[in-house]
Amino acid sequence: MRVLVVGELNPDLVLAALTSVPEPGREVVAREFAFRLGSSSAICASGLAKLGNDVAFLGTAGDDAFGRFCVQQLTAAGVDVSLVRTDPSLQTGLTVSITARDRALVTHPGAMEDLRADDVTDSVLARFRHLHVSAYFLQRGLKPGLPSLFRRARALGLTTSFDPGHDPYDEWGDEIRDVFRDTSVLFLNEIEMELTTGSGDIEQGLGQLTTESTLVVVKLGARGAAAVDASGVIERVPAMEVDVVDTTGAGDSFNAGFLHGWLRDSRLAEALRCGVVCGSLSTRGLGGCGAQPDSIQLQEHLGRFETRP
C-alpha cells in the first residue's frame, strides 16, 4: 500500500519512573529515560512501515543532530525519507514526555511549523493511494492549507485520514470541520469529540460526525475503540490487557494498526482490533516506536484477541 504521511518531525525525550510528580520550585528524579523518535505523524508512519506497508514521509527538519536522528530512525523502520527536507536555517523541535501517574508533554515546535501544504505537490500526491496527517494544531504552517491539500488528494483519487491531536493553544474551533469534509477516516479521542460536537456522549458524537464519505473512529483508551459501520450500527472493540510502561504515541500506533486493516478492506471490527492491538503493544516500552509490532506479532495477538471470552 503506497501511503504518504505528511507531518511534523521531532524526537521525544521520555522521562519515567519519577520519584514524585514534578511541582514548581522542586526537583524530582527520573529513574528511567529514553531518547526516541517522536511526533504523532512519524510514530504512525513507523508503525505502518513495521506492519509491511509501503510508506513515505514528507516533512521538514533542521539539518542538526535531532533532525538526522529522526531521519535515521524512520529509515530503520522502513519508511521512505526521500521527501524529507532538512534545512540548516531551522532547528528541529523536541518533545519532553514526563510519565508519572499520568503523562505530561512539553513541545518546542521548531521546524515543524515551517511545513506548508504547498510543499505537497499534486505530482507527489499522484504517486500514492492514501494520505495521512496528524498533529494539526502544532503545525502552524500546514494548518491553513490543510483543507485544500485534502481536497486535492481526494480529487486525485487518494483516500485520506486525519488525527487532529491535542490542541496546546486552546484554539479548537469550527474551522477544523473544513478538513473533516474531505477526510475518509477521522481519528478522535473522547476529549476531541466533545470539543467538536459539544457532547460527551460517544454514540451521539459518532452519529453527528459520521457521514457517507467520512468514517469516524473514536479512541477510548483503556476501554478500547468504537466506530459506526455502513449500516449505522456502532461497532465497539474492547481494550487489550498489557503491562503498560509508557503510553506515549499509543494513539498513533492505534492509527497505524487501524489503517493497516482498513486499507486492506478488512471489516470494521477487524480494523478496530488491529488498531487496539497495535496501540496496546506499543505501550510495553518507553517512547512511541520501540515496542510497535510487526505483521507477525500483530497476527499472533489478533489470534489471542479473537479467542478471549
Coordinates of C-alpha atoms in Angstrom, one line a residue:
M1 CA 0.0 0.0 0.0
R2 CA 1.5 3.3 -1.0
V3 CA 0.9 5.6 1.9
L4 CA 2.1 9.2 2.3
V5 CA 2.4 10.6 5.8
V6 CA 2.7 14.4 5.9
G7 CA 3.7 16.0 9.2
E8 CA 5.9 17.1 12.0
L9 CA 9.3 15.5 12.8
N10 CA 10.9 15.6 16.2
P11 CA 12.5 13.3 18.8
D12 CA 10.9 12.6 22.2
L13 CA 12.9 12.7 25.4
V14 CA 10.9 10.4 27.7
L15 CA 11.4 10.6 31.5
A16 CA 9.8 7.8 33.6
A17 CA 9.9 6.2 37.0
L18 CA 9.8 9.5 38.7
T19 CA 10.3 9.7 42.5
S20 CA 7.3 12.0 42.6
V21 CA 5.2 14.2 40.4
P22 CA 7.1 17.4 39.4
E23 CA 5.9 20.6 41.1
P24 CA 7.1 24.3 40.6
G25 CA 10.2 25.1 42.6
R26 CA 11.1 21.4 43.3
E27 CA 13.4 18.9 41.7
V28 CA 12.5 15.3 41.3
V29 CA 14.5 12.3 40.0
A30 CA 13.6 10.2 36.9
R31 CA 15.0 6.6 37.3
E32 CA 14.5 5.9 33.6
F33 CA 14.8 7.9 30.4
A34 CA 14.8 7.2 26.7
F35 CA 15.5 9.3 23.6
R36 CA 13.2 8.1 20.8
L37 CA 11.6 9.1 17.5
G38 CA 8.7 11.3 18.4
S39 CA 5.9 13.2 16.6
S40 CA 2.5 11.8 16.0
S41 CA 2.9 11.7 12.3
A42 CA 6.3 9.9 12.4
I43 CA 5.2 7.4 15.0
C44 CA 2.2 6.5 12.8
A45 CA 4.5 6.2 9.7
S46 CA 6.9 4.0 11.6
G47 CA 4.0 1.7 12.8
L48 CA 2.6 1.4 9.3
A49 CA 6.1 0.5 7.8
K50 CA 6.8 -2.1 10.5
L51 CA 3.5 -3.8 9.6
G52 CA 4.7 -4.1 6.0
N53 CA 3.2 -1.1 4.3
D54 CA 4.9 0.9 1.7
V55 CA 5.2 4.3 3.5
A56 CA 6.9 7.6 2.6
F57 CA 7.2 10.6 5.0
L58 CA 7.1 14.2 3.9
G59 CA 8.2 16.8 6.4
T60 CA 10.7 19.4 7.4
A61 CA 13.5 19.1 9.9
G62 CA 16.6 21.1 10.8
D63 CA 20.0 19.9 9.5
D64 CA 21.1 19.2 13.0
A65 CA 21.6 16.2 15.3
F66 CA 17.9 15.9 16.2
G67 CA 16.8 16.1 12.6
R68 CA 19.4 13.5 11.5
F69 CA 18.3 11.2 14.3
C70 CA 14.7 11.3 13.2
V71 CA 15.5 10.6 9.6
Q72 CA 17.7 7.7 10.7
Q73 CA 15.0 6.2 12.9
L74 CA 12.4 6.5 10.1
T75 CA 14.8 4.8 7.7
A76 CA 15.5 2.0 10.2
A77 CA 11.7 1.4 10.5
G78 CA 11.5 1.0 6.7
V79 CA 10.0 4.4 5.9
D80 CA 11.0 6.2 2.6
V81 CA 12.5 9.5 3.7
S82 CA 13.3 10.9 0.2
L83 CA 10.6 13.6 0.7
V84 CA 12.0 14.9 4.0
R85 CA 13.6 18.3 3.7
T86 CA 16.4 19.2 6.0
D87 CA 17.2 22.9 6.3
P88 CA 20.3 24.3 8.1
S89 CA 18.5 27.5 8.9
L90 CA 15.9 25.6 11.1
Q91 CA 16.1 23.9 14.4
T92 CA 14.4 20.5 14.8
G93 CA 11.8 20.5 17.5
L94 CA 11.7 18.4 20.7
T95 CA 9.0 16.9 22.9
V96 CA 9.7 16.1 26.6
S97 CA 7.4 13.4 27.8
I98 CA 7.1 13.0 31.6
T99 CA 5.5 9.8 32.6
A100 CA 4.3 9.7 36.2
R101 CA 0.8 8.9 37.4
D102 CA -0.3 10.3 34.0
R103 CA 1.7 11.6 31.1
A104 CA 2.6 15.3 30.5
L105 CA 4.1 16.7 27.3
V106 CA 6.2 19.8 26.7
T107 CA 6.9 20.5 23.0
H108 CA 9.2 23.0 21.3
P109 CA 7.8 23.1 17.7
G110 CA 10.9 24.3 15.9
A111 CA 11.0 23.2 12.2
M112 CA 7.6 21.5 12.3
E113 CA 5.9 25.0 11.9
D114 CA 7.7 25.5 8.6
L115 CA 5.9 22.9 6.6
R116 CA 3.3 24.2 4.2
A117 CA 0.5 22.5 2.3
D118 CA 2.1 23.8 -1.0
D119 CA 5.1 21.6 -0.2
V120 CA 2.9 18.6 -1.1
T121 CA 2.5 19.0 -4.8
D122 CA 0.0 17.2 -7.0
S123 CA 2.8 15.3 -8.7
V124 CA 3.8 13.9 -5.3
L125 CA 0.3 13.0 -4.3
A126 CA -0.3 11.2 -7.5
R127 CA 2.3 8.6 -6.5
F128 CA 0.2 7.4 -3.5
R129 CA -3.0 5.7 -2.6
H130 CA -3.6 7.2 0.8
L131 CA -2.6 10.4 2.7
H132 CA -2.4 10.7 6.5
V133 CA -1.9 13.8 8.6
S134 CA -1.6 14.2 12.4
A135 CA -0.9 17.0 14.9
Y136 CA -3.0 19.7 13.2
F137 CA -2.5 22.4 15.9
L138 CA 1.2 22.0 16.3
Q139 CA 1.8 22.5 12.5
R140 CA 1.1 26.2 12.2
G141 CA 2.4 26.5 8.7
L142 CA 0.5 23.5 7.4
K143 CA -2.8 24.2 9.2
P144 CA -4.3 27.0 6.9
G145 CA -3.8 24.9 3.7
L146 CA -4.8 21.5 5.0
P147 CA -8.4 21.6 3.7
S148 CA -7.1 22.4 0.2
L149 CA -4.5 19.7 0.5
F150 CA -7.1 17.1 1.4
R151 CA -9.4 18.3 -1.4
R152 CA -6.5 17.9 -3.9
A153 CA -5.8 14.5 -2.6
R154 CA -9.4 13.3 -2.9
A155 CA -9.6 14.8 -6.4
L156 CA -6.6 12.7 -7.4
G157 CA -8.3 9.5 -6.1
L158 CA -6.5 9.2 -2.7
T159 CA -8.2 8.2 0.5
T160 CA -7.3 10.4 3.5
S161 CA -7.0 10.1 7.2
F162 CA -6.7 12.8 9.8
D163 CA -5.9 12.8 13.6
P164 CA -6.0 16.4 14.8
G165 CA -4.4 15.6 18.1
H166 CA -4.3 17.7 21.3
D167 CA -4.7 21.5 20.9
P168 CA -2.0 23.1 23.2
Y169 CA -3.1 26.5 22.2
D170 CA -6.8 26.1 23.2
E171 CA -7.9 27.3 19.8
W172 CA -10.2 24.4 18.8
G173 CA -12.9 25.9 16.6
D174 CA -15.3 25.2 13.8
E175 CA -12.7 25.7 11.1
I176 CA -11.4 22.2 11.7
R177 CA -14.5 20.9 10.1
D178 CA -13.2 22.2 6.8
V179 CA -10.7 19.3 7.0
F180 CA -13.3 16.8 8.0
R181 CA -15.2 17.3 4.7
D182 CA -12.5 15.5 2.7
T183 CA -11.4 13.0 5.3
S184 CA -12.1 9.4 4.7
V185 CA -11.1 8.2 8.2
L186 CA -11.2 10.7 11.1
F187 CA -9.5 9.7 14.4
L188 CA -10.6 11.4 17.6
N189 CA -10.3 10.7 21.3
E190 CA -13.2 11.4 23.7
I191 CA -12.0 14.9 24.6
E192 CA -11.6 15.9 20.9
M193 CA -15.0 14.5 20.1
E194 CA -16.6 16.6 22.8
L195 CA -14.8 19.7 21.7
T196 CA -16.1 19.1 18.1
T197 CA -19.6 18.1 18.9
G198 CA -20.3 19.7 22.3
S199 CA -21.4 16.4 23.6
G200 CA -19.6 13.9 25.8
D201 CA -21.9 11.1 24.6
I202 CA -19.9 8.7 22.3
E203 CA -22.9 7.4 20.4
Q204 CA -24.3 10.9 19.8
G205 CA -20.9 12.2 18.7
L206 CA -20.4 9.3 16.3
G207 CA -23.8 9.8 14.9
Q208 CA -23.3 13.5 14.4
L209 CA -19.9 13.3 12.7
T210 CA -20.0 10.1 10.7
T211 CA -21.2 10.6 7.0
E212 CA -21.3 8.6 3.8
S213 CA -17.8 9.8 3.0
T214 CA -16.2 10.0 6.5
L215 CA -15.7 7.1 8.9
V216 CA -15.2 8.4 12.4
V217 CA -13.1 6.3 14.8
V218 CA -13.1 7.3 18.5
K219 CA -10.2 6.0 20.7
L220 CA -11.4 5.2 24.2
G221 CA -8.0 4.4 25.9
A222 CA -8.4 1.6 28.4
R223 CA -12.0 1.0 27.1
G224 CA -10.8 0.2 23.5
A225 CA -12.3 2.0 20.5
A226 CA -15.6 2.5 18.6
A227 CA -16.9 3.4 15.2
V228 CA -20.1 3.3 13.2
D229 CA -20.4 0.8 10.4
A230 CA -22.0 1.3 7.0
S231 CA -25.4 0.2 8.3
G232 CA -25.3 2.8 11.2
V233 CA -24.6 0.3 13.9
I234 CA -21.9 1.2 16.4
E235 CA -19.0 -1.3 16.5
R236 CA -17.1 -1.4 19.8
V237 CA -13.8 -3.3 20.4
P238 CA -12.6 -3.6 24.0
A239 CA -9.0 -2.8 25.1
M240 CA -6.3 -5.5 25.2
E241 CA -4.6 -6.1 28.6
V242 CA -0.9 -5.5 28.6
D243 CA 1.7 -4.4 31.2
V244 CA 1.9 -0.7 30.4
V245 CA 5.3 1.0 30.6
D246 CA 4.6 4.2 28.7
T247 CA 1.5 5.4 26.7
T248 CA 3.5 7.9 24.6
G249 CA 2.3 7.5 21.0
A250 CA -0.2 4.8 21.7
G251 CA -2.9 6.6 19.8
D252 CA -0.6 7.0 16.8
S253 CA 0.2 3.3 16.8
F254 CA -3.5 2.6 17.0
N255 CA -3.9 4.7 13.9
A256 CA -1.3 2.7 12.1
G257 CA -2.9 -0.6 13.0
F258 CA -6.4 0.6 12.0
L259 CA -5.2 1.9 8.7
H260 CA -3.3 -1.3 8.1
G261 CA -6.5 -3.2 8.3
W262 CA -8.8 -0.6 6.7
L263 CA -6.6 -0.1 3.6
R264 CA -6.9 -3.9 3.0
D265 CA -10.7 -3.7 3.1
S266 CA -10.9 -5.5 6.4
R267 CA -14.3 -5.5 8.2
L268 CA -14.6 -2.5 10.5
A269 CA -14.4 -4.7 13.6
E270 CA -11.2 -6.3 12.3
A271 CA -9.6 -2.9 11.5
L272 CA -10.6 -1.7 15.1
R273 CA -9.0 -4.8 16.5
C274 CA -5.8 -4.2 14.5
G275 CA -5.7 -0.7 15.9
V276 CA -6.3 -1.8 19.5
V277 CA -3.6 -4.5 19.3
C278 CA -1.0 -2.1 17.8
G279 CA -1.8 0.7 20.2
S280 CA -1.7 -1.6 23.2
L281 CA 1.5 -3.4 22.3
S282 CA 3.2 0.0 21.7
T283 CA 2.8 0.8 25.5
R284 CA 5.2 -2.0 26.5
G285 CA 8.3 0.1 26.1
L286 CA 9.4 3.7 26.6
G287 CA 8.7 6.0 23.7
G288 CA 6.2 5.6 20.8
C289 CA 8.1 3.4 18.4
G290 CA 10.3 0.9 20.3
A291 CA 7.6 -1.6 21.1
Q292 CA 5.5 -1.3 17.9
P293 CA 4.6 -4.7 16.5
D294 CA 5.4 -6.1 13.1
S295 CA 2.8 -8.0 11.0
I296 CA 3.7 -11.4 12.5
Q297 CA 3.3 -10.1 16.0
L298 CA 0.0 -8.4 15.1
Q299 CA -1.4 -11.6 13.7
E300 CA -0.3 -13.6 16.8
H301 CA -2.0 -11.2 19.1
L302 CA -5.1 -10.9 16.9
G303 CA -5.5 -14.6 17.3
R304 CA -5.4 -14.3 21.1
F305 CA -7.7 -11.3 20.9
E306 CA -10.3 -13.3 19.0
T307 CA -10.3 -16.2 21.5
R308 CA -10.9 -14.0 24.6
P309 CA -14.3 -14.6 26.3

